[in-house]
PDB file of N, CA and C in Angstrom:
ATOM      1  N   MET Y 218    -178.179  18.596   7.024  1.00  0.00           N
ATOM      2  CA  MET Y 218    -178.444  17.393   7.283  1.00  0.00           C
ATOM      3  C   MET Y 218    -178.317  17.023   8.854  1.00  0.00           C
ATOM      4  N   ALA Y 219    -178.922  17.175   9.733  1.00  0.00           N
ATOM      5  CA  ALA Y 219    -178.279  17.252  11.001  1.00  0.00           C
ATOM      6  C   ALA Y 219    -178.687  15.147  11.183  1.00  0.00           C
ATOM      7  N   GLU Y 220    -178.104  14.697  12.061  1.00  0.00           N
ATOM      8  CA  GLU Y 220    -177.643  13.344  12.420  1.00  0.00           C
ATOM      9  C   GLU Y 220    -177.463  12.700  13.711  1.00  0.00           C
ATOM     10  N   GLN Y 221    -178.324  12.269  14.481  1.00  0.00           N
ATOM     11  CA  GLN Y 221    -178.504  12.245  15.600  1.00  0.00           C
ATOM     12  C   GLN Y 221    -177.794  10.589  16.244  1.00  0.00           C
ATOM     13  N   GLU Y 222    -176.847  10.419  17.107  1.00  0.00           N
ATOM     14  CA  GLU Y 222    -175.997   9.140  17.379  1.00  0.00           C
ATOM     15  C   GLU Y 222    -176.909   8.206  18.403  1.00  0.00           C
ATOM     16  N   LEU Y 223    -176.941   7.198  18.160  1.00  0.00           N
ATOM     17  CA  LEU Y 223    -177.693   6.418  19.161  1.00  0.00           C
ATOM     18  C   LEU Y 223    -176.389   5.864  19.939  1.00  0.00           C
ATOM     19  N   ARG Y 224    -176.670   5.837  21.440  1.00  0.00           N
ATOM     20  CA  ARG Y 224    -175.621   4.646  22.057  1.00  0.00           C
ATOM     21  C   ARG Y 224    -176.288   4.368  23.300  1.00  0.00           C
ATOM     22  N   ASP Y 225    -175.958   3.010  23.463  1.00  0.00           N
ATOM     23  CA  ASP Y 225    -176.111   2.154  24.704  1.00  0.00           C
ATOM     24  C   ASP Y 225    -175.547   2.656  25.691  1.00  0.00           C
ATOM     25  N   ARG Y 226    -176.039   2.236  26.972  1.00  0.00           N
ATOM     26  CA  ARG Y 226    -175.990   2.893  28.011  1.00  0.00           C
ATOM     27  C   ARG Y 226    -174.644   2.856  28.907  1.00  0.00           C
ATOM     28  N   HIS Y 227    -173.342   1.984  28.021  1.00  0.00           N
ATOM     29  CA  HIS Y 227    -171.923   2.241  28.186  1.00  0.00           C
ATOM     30  C   HIS Y 227    -171.187   2.886  27.059  1.00  0.00           C
ATOM     31  N   GLY Y 228    -172.114   3.725  26.316  1.00  0.00           N
ATOM     32  CA  GLY Y 228    -171.196   4.820  25.242  1.00  0.00           C
ATOM     33  C   GLY Y 228    -171.226   3.947  24.226  1.00  0.00           C
ATOM     34  N   LYS Y 229    -171.247   3.023  23.817  1.00  0.00           N
ATOM     35  CA  LYS Y 229    -171.299   2.102  22.427  1.00  0.00           C
ATOM     36  C   LYS Y 229    -172.169   2.401  21.625  1.00  0.00           C
ATOM     37  N   LEU Y 230    -171.834   3.046  20.569  1.00  0.00           N
ATOM     38  CA  LEU Y 230    -172.603   2.976  19.668  1.00  0.00           C
ATOM     39  C   LEU Y 230    -173.001   2.081  18.552  1.00  0.00           C
ATOM     40  N   LEU Y 231    -174.614   2.635  18.594  1.00  0.00           N
ATOM     41  CA  LEU Y 231    -175.786   1.734  17.849  1.00  0.00           C
ATOM     42  C   LEU Y 231    -175.958   1.405  16.979  1.00  0.00           C
ATOM     43  N   GLY Y 232    -175.987   3.068  16.549  1.00  0.00           N
ATOM     44  CA  GLY Y 232    -176.457   3.500  15.159  1.00  0.00           C
ATOM     45  C   GLY Y 232    -176.745   4.708  14.806  1.00  0.00           C
ATOM     46  N   LYS Y 233    -176.802   5.701  13.978  1.00  0.00           N
ATOM     47  CA  LYS Y 233    -177.177   7.262  13.804  1.00  0.00           C
ATOM     48  C   LYS Y 233    -178.298   7.560  12.844  1.00  0.00           C
ATOM     49  N   ILE Y 234    -179.186   8.200  13.099  1.00  0.00           N
ATOM     50  CA  ILE Y 234    -180.308   8.461  13.196  1.00  0.00           C
ATOM     51  C   ILE Y 234    -179.759  10.011  11.765  1.00  0.00           C
ATOM     52  N   LYS Y 235    -180.325  10.298  10.442  1.00  0.00           N
ATOM     53  CA  LYS Y 235    -180.343  11.109  10.146  1.00  0.00           C
ATOM     54  C   LYS Y 235    -181.549  11.631   9.380  1.00  0.00           C
ATOM     55  N   THR Y 236    -181.413  13.007   9.217  1.00  0.00           N
ATOM     56  CA  THR Y 236    -182.639  13.638   8.476  1.00  0.00           C
ATOM     57  C   THR Y 236    -181.995  14.190   7.014  1.00  0.00           C
ATOM     58  N   LEU Y 237    -182.572  13.416   6.201  1.00  0.00           N
ATOM     59  CA  LEU Y 237    -182.071  13.630   4.670  1.00  0.00           C
ATOM     60  C   LEU Y 237    -182.672  15.385   3.561  1.00  0.00           C
ATOM     61  N   SER Y 238    -182.326  15.292   2.946  1.00  0.00           N
ATOM     62  CA  SER Y 238    -182.805  16.915   2.638  1.00  0.00           C
ATOM     63  C   SER Y 238    -184.009  16.912   1.900  1.00  0.00           C
ATOM     64  N   ASN Y 239    -184.569  15.677   2.030  1.00  0.00           N
ATOM     65  CA  ASN Y 239    -186.190  15.313   1.574  1.00  0.00           C
ATOM     66  C   ASN Y 239    -186.900  15.154   3.064  1.00  0.00           C
ATOM     67  N   GLY Y 240    -186.126  16.099   4.143  1.00  0.00           N
ATOM     68  CA  GLY Y 240    -187.485  15.759   5.220  1.00  0.00           C
ATOM     69  C   GLY Y 240    -187.283  14.005   6.115  1.00  0.00           C
ATOM     70  N   LYS Y 241    -187.182  13.173   5.387  1.00  0.00           N
ATOM     71  CA  LYS Y 241    -187.616  11.746   5.419  1.00  0.00           C
ATOM     72  C   LYS Y 241    -186.400  11.593   6.194  1.00  0.00           C
ATOM     73  N   LEU Y 242    -185.957  10.868   7.275  1.00  0.00           N
ATOM     74  CA  LEU Y 242    -185.241  10.578   8.103  1.00  0.00           C
ATOM     75  C   LEU Y 242    -184.960   8.759   8.114  1.00  0.00           C
ATOM     76  N   GLU Y 243    -183.165   8.924   7.954  1.00  0.00           N
ATOM     77  CA  GLU Y 243    -182.664   7.548   8.046  1.00  0.00           C
ATOM     78  C   GLU Y 243    -182.265   6.951   8.704  1.00  0.00           C
ATOM     79  N   VAL Y 244    -181.898   5.830   9.214  1.00  0.00           N
ATOM     80  CA  VAL Y 244    -180.962   4.844  10.349  1.00  0.00           C
ATOM     81  C   VAL Y 244    -180.566   4.244   9.820  1.00  0.00           C
ATOM     82  N   ARG Y 245    -179.526   4.191  10.618  1.00  0.00           N
ATOM     83  CA  ARG Y 245    -178.256   3.325   9.765  1.00  0.00           C
ATOM     84  C   ARG Y 245    -177.433   2.483  11.249  1.00  0.00           C
ATOM     85  N   ASP Y 246    -177.081   1.410  10.995  1.00  0.00           N
ATOM     86  CA  ASP Y 246    -176.363   0.826  12.181  1.00  0.00           C
ATOM     87  C   ASP Y 246    -175.257   1.290  12.406  1.00  0.00           C
ATOM     88  N   ALA Y 247    -174.981   0.787  13.586  1.00  0.00           N
ATOM     89  CA  ALA Y 247    -173.021   0.967  13.377  1.00  0.00           C
ATOM     90  C   ALA Y 247    -172.010   0.609  12.548  1.00  0.00           C
ATOM     91  N   HIS Y 248    -172.391  -0.292  11.858  1.00  0.00           N
ATOM     92  CA  HIS Y 248    -171.822  -0.754  10.786  1.00  0.00           C
ATOM     93  C   HIS Y 248    -172.311   0.201   9.376  1.00  0.00           C
ATOM     94  N   SER Y 249    -173.054   1.036   9.543  1.00  0.00           N
ATOM     95  CA  SER Y 249    -173.595   1.917   8.232  1.00  0.00           C
ATOM     96  C   SER Y 249    -174.409   1.347   7.459  1.00  0.00           C
ATOM     97  N   VAL Y 250    -174.901  -0.059   7.877  1.00  0.00           N
ATOM     98  CA  VAL Y 250    -176.188  -0.525   7.022  1.00  0.00           C
ATOM     99  C   VAL Y 250    -177.518   0.028   7.139  1.00  0.00           C
ATOM    100  N   MET Y 251    -178.226   0.425   6.475  1.00  0.00           N
ATOM    101  CA  MET Y 251    -178.799   1.414   6.326  1.00  0.00           C
ATOM    102  C   MET Y 251    -180.058  -0.186   6.765  1.00  0.00           C
ATOM    103  N   LYS Y 252    -180.931   1.103   8.217  1.00  0.00           N
ATOM    104  CA  LYS Y 252    -181.965  -0.425   8.397  1.00  0.00           C
ATOM    105  C   LYS Y 252    -183.429   0.284   7.981  1.00  0.00           C
ATOM    106  N   GLY Y 253    -183.812   1.470   7.966  1.00  0.00           N
ATOM    107  CA  GLY Y 253    -184.995   2.264   7.719  1.00  0.00           C
ATOM    108  C   GLY Y 253    -185.204   3.674   7.037  1.00  0.00           C
ATOM    109  N   THR Y 254    -186.375   4.021   7.540  1.00  0.00           N
ATOM    110  CA  THR Y 254    -187.187   5.376   6.842  1.00  0.00           C
ATOM    111  C   THR Y 254    -187.668   5.784   7.809  1.00  0.00           C
ATOM    112  N   PHE Y 255    -188.041   6.742   7.814  1.00  0.00           N
ATOM    113  CA  PHE Y 255    -189.359   7.664   8.333  1.00  0.00           C
ATOM    114  C   PHE Y 255    -189.831   8.576   7.837  1.00  0.00           C
ATOM    115  N   ASP Y 256    -190.885   8.701   7.342  1.00  0.00           N
ATOM    116  CA  ASP Y 256    -191.432  10.006   6.762  1.00  0.00           C
ATOM    117  C   ASP Y 256    -192.649  10.524   7.520  1.00  0.00           C
ATOM    118  N   PRO Y 257    -192.179  11.710   7.789  1.00  0.00           N
ATOM    119  CA  PRO Y 257    -193.068  12.088   8.829  1.00  0.00           C
ATOM    120  C   PRO Y 257    -194.307  12.876   8.254  1.00  0.00           C
ATOM    121  N   LYS Y 258    -194.319  13.214   6.762  1.00  0.00           N
ATOM    122  CA  LYS Y 258    -195.351  13.273   5.803  1.00  0.00           C
ATOM    123  C   LYS Y 258    -196.569  12.548   6.353  1.00  0.00           C
ATOM    124  N   THR Y 259    -195.978  11.283   5.712  1.00  0.00           N
ATOM    125  CA  THR Y 259    -197.315   9.859   6.060  1.00  0.00           C
ATOM    126  C   THR Y 259    -197.124   9.719   7.475  1.00  0.00           C
ATOM    127  N   ASP Y 260    -196.453  10.026   8.293  1.00  0.00           N
ATOM    128  CA  ASP Y 260    -196.307   9.477   9.782  1.00  0.00           C
ATOM    129  C   ASP Y 260    -195.627   7.506   9.741  1.00  0.00           C
ATOM    130  N   GLN Y 261    -195.088   6.913   8.541  1.00  0.00           N
ATOM    131  CA  GLN Y 261    -194.811   5.940   8.624  1.00  0.00           C
ATOM    132  C   GLN Y 261    -193.528   5.499   8.623  1.00  0.00           C
ATOM    133  N   THR Y 262    -193.156   4.158   9.160  1.00  0.00           N
ATOM    134  CA  THR Y 262    -191.802   3.947   9.006  1.00  0.00           C
ATOM    135  C   THR Y 262    -191.659   3.031   8.760  1.00  0.00           C
ATOM    136  N   ARG Y 263    -190.968   2.633   7.667  1.00  0.00           N
ATOM    137  CA  ARG Y 263    -190.448   1.362   6.669  1.00  0.00           C
ATOM    138  C   ARG Y 263    -188.601   1.008   6.804  1.00  0.00           C
ATOM    139  N   ASP Y 264    -189.235  -0.226   6.678  1.00  0.00           N
ATOM    140  CA  ASP Y 264    -187.507  -1.162   6.545  1.00  0.00           C
ATOM    141  C   ASP Y 264    -186.853  -0.449   5.755  1.00  0.00           C
ATOM    142  N   ALA Y 265    -186.038  -1.460   5.767  1.00  0.00           N
ATOM    143  CA  ALA Y 265    -184.890  -1.058   4.636  1.00  0.00           C
ATOM    144  C   ALA Y 265    -185.088  -1.786   3.372  1.00  0.00           C
ATOM    145  N   ARG Y 266    -185.966  -2.625   3.005  1.00  0.00           N
ATOM    146  CA  ARG Y 266    -186.707  -3.307   2.319  1.00  0.00           C
ATOM    147  C   ARG Y 266    -187.778  -2.289   1.316  1.00  0.00           C
ATOM    148  N   GLY Y 267    -188.757  -1.767   2.156  1.00  0.00           N
ATOM    149  CA  GLY Y 267    -189.411  -0.353   2.038  1.00  0.00           C
ATOM    150  C   GLY Y 267    -190.758  -1.232   2.136  1.00  0.00           C
ATOM    151  N   VAL Y 268    -190.757  -2.637   3.608  1.00  0.00           N
ATOM    152  CA  VAL Y 268    -191.999  -2.864   3.735  1.00  0.00           C
ATOM    153  C   VAL Y 268    -191.882  -2.013   5.131  1.00  0.00           C
ATOM    154  N   LEU Y 269    -193.438  -1.482   5.365  1.00  0.00           N
ATOM    155  CA  LEU Y 269    -194.150  -1.257   5.942  1.00  0.00           C
ATOM    156  C   LEU Y 269    -194.009  -1.875   8.003  1.00  0.00           C
ATOM    157  N   VAL Y 270    -193.491  -0.722   8.969  1.00  0.00           N
ATOM    158  CA  VAL Y 270    -192.959  -1.327  10.010  1.00  0.00           C
ATOM    159  C   VAL Y 270    -194.769  -1.100  10.820  1.00  0.00           C
ATOM    160  N   GLY Y 271    -194.650   0.394  11.061  1.00  0.00           N
ATOM    161  CA  GLY Y 271    -195.762   0.663  11.575  1.00  0.00           C
ATOM    162  C   GLY Y 271    -195.899   2.545  11.550  1.00  0.00           C
ATOM    163  N   LYS Y 272    -197.166   2.728  12.174  1.00  0.00           N
ATOM    164  CA  LYS Y 272    -197.236   4.413  12.421  1.00  0.00           C
ATOM    165  C   LYS Y 272    -196.226   5.270  13.433  1.00  0.00           C
ATOM    166  N   GLY Y 273    -195.885   6.192  13.066  1.00  0.00           N
ATOM    167  CA  GLY Y 273    -195.063   6.964  13.906  1.00  0.00           C
ATOM    168  C   GLY Y 273    -193.755   6.529  13.949  1.00  0.00           C
ATOM    169  N   ASN Y 274    -192.783   7.616  14.581  1.00  0.00           N
ATOM    170  CA  ASN Y 274    -191.068   7.048  14.472  1.00  0.00           C
ATOM    171  C   ASN Y 274    -191.124   6.197  14.891  1.00  0.00           C
ATOM    172  N   LEU Y 275    -190.703   4.988  14.152  1.00  0.00           N
ATOM    173  CA  LEU Y 275    -189.956   3.474  14.786  1.00  0.00           C
ATOM    174  C   LEU Y 275    -188.586   3.636  14.986  1.00  0.00           C
ATOM    175  N   LEU Y 276    -187.973   4.082  14.385  1.00  0.00           N
ATOM    176  CA  LEU Y 276    -186.308   4.010  13.857  1.00  0.00           C
ATOM    177  C   LEU Y 276    -185.157   3.439  14.815  1.00  0.00           C
ATOM    178  N   ALA Y 277    -185.477   3.766  15.609  1.00  0.00           N
ATOM    179  CA  ALA Y 277    -184.494   3.558  16.931  1.00  0.00           C
ATOM    180  C   ALA Y 277    -184.850   2.039  17.262  1.00  0.00           C
ATOM    181  N   ALA Y 278    -186.040   1.619  16.871  1.00  0.00           N
ATOM    182  CA  ALA Y 278    -186.696   0.262  17.114  1.00  0.00           C
ATOM    183  C   ALA Y 278    -185.683  -0.599  16.207  1.00  0.00           C
ATOM    184  N   LEU Y 279    -185.791  -0.279  15.060  1.00  0.00           N
ATOM    185  CA  LEU Y 279    -184.804  -1.172  14.178  1.00  0.00           C
ATOM    186  C   LEU Y 279    -183.399  -0.852  14.383  1.00  0.00           C
ATOM    187  N   ILE Y 280    -182.984  -0.396  15.373  1.00  0.00           N
ATOM    188  CA  ILE Y 280    -181.457  -0.782  15.700  1.00  0.00           C
ATOM    189  C   ILE Y 280    -181.348  -2.163  16.528  1.00  0.00           C
ATOM    190  N   THR Y 281    -181.422  -2.986  16.014  1.00  0.00           N
ATOM    191  CA  THR Y 281    -180.731  -4.396  16.953  1.00  0.00           C
ATOM    192  C   THR Y 281    -179.992  -4.509  17.982  1.00  0.00           C
ATOM    193  N   LEU Y 282    -179.654  -4.449  18.672  1.00  0.00           N
ATOM    194  CA  LEU Y 282    -178.269  -5.007  20.017  1.00  0.00           C
ATOM    195  C   LEU Y 282    -177.647  -5.684  19.349  1.00  0.00           C
ATOM    196  N   PRO Y 283    -176.250  -6.071  19.596  1.00  0.00           N
ATOM    197  CA  PRO Y 283    -175.634  -7.104  19.269  1.00  0.00           C
ATOM    198  C   PRO Y 283    -175.284  -8.721  20.111  1.00  0.00           C
TER     199      PRO Y 283
END
């Protein structure tokens, strides 16, 4: 399972995107709170409650800045 870190311009960790064994991507904030998932098979991003956010990989947009 691959993992990509999301950092601000100062190097502060904002969150991580992880590839799950089923092929979906999951984003968690810097406190490890799950913010949403992206399913490449359906090309849909959903928030942590399962509500459709939009088409395409919008995971980075689910990370809110402090």
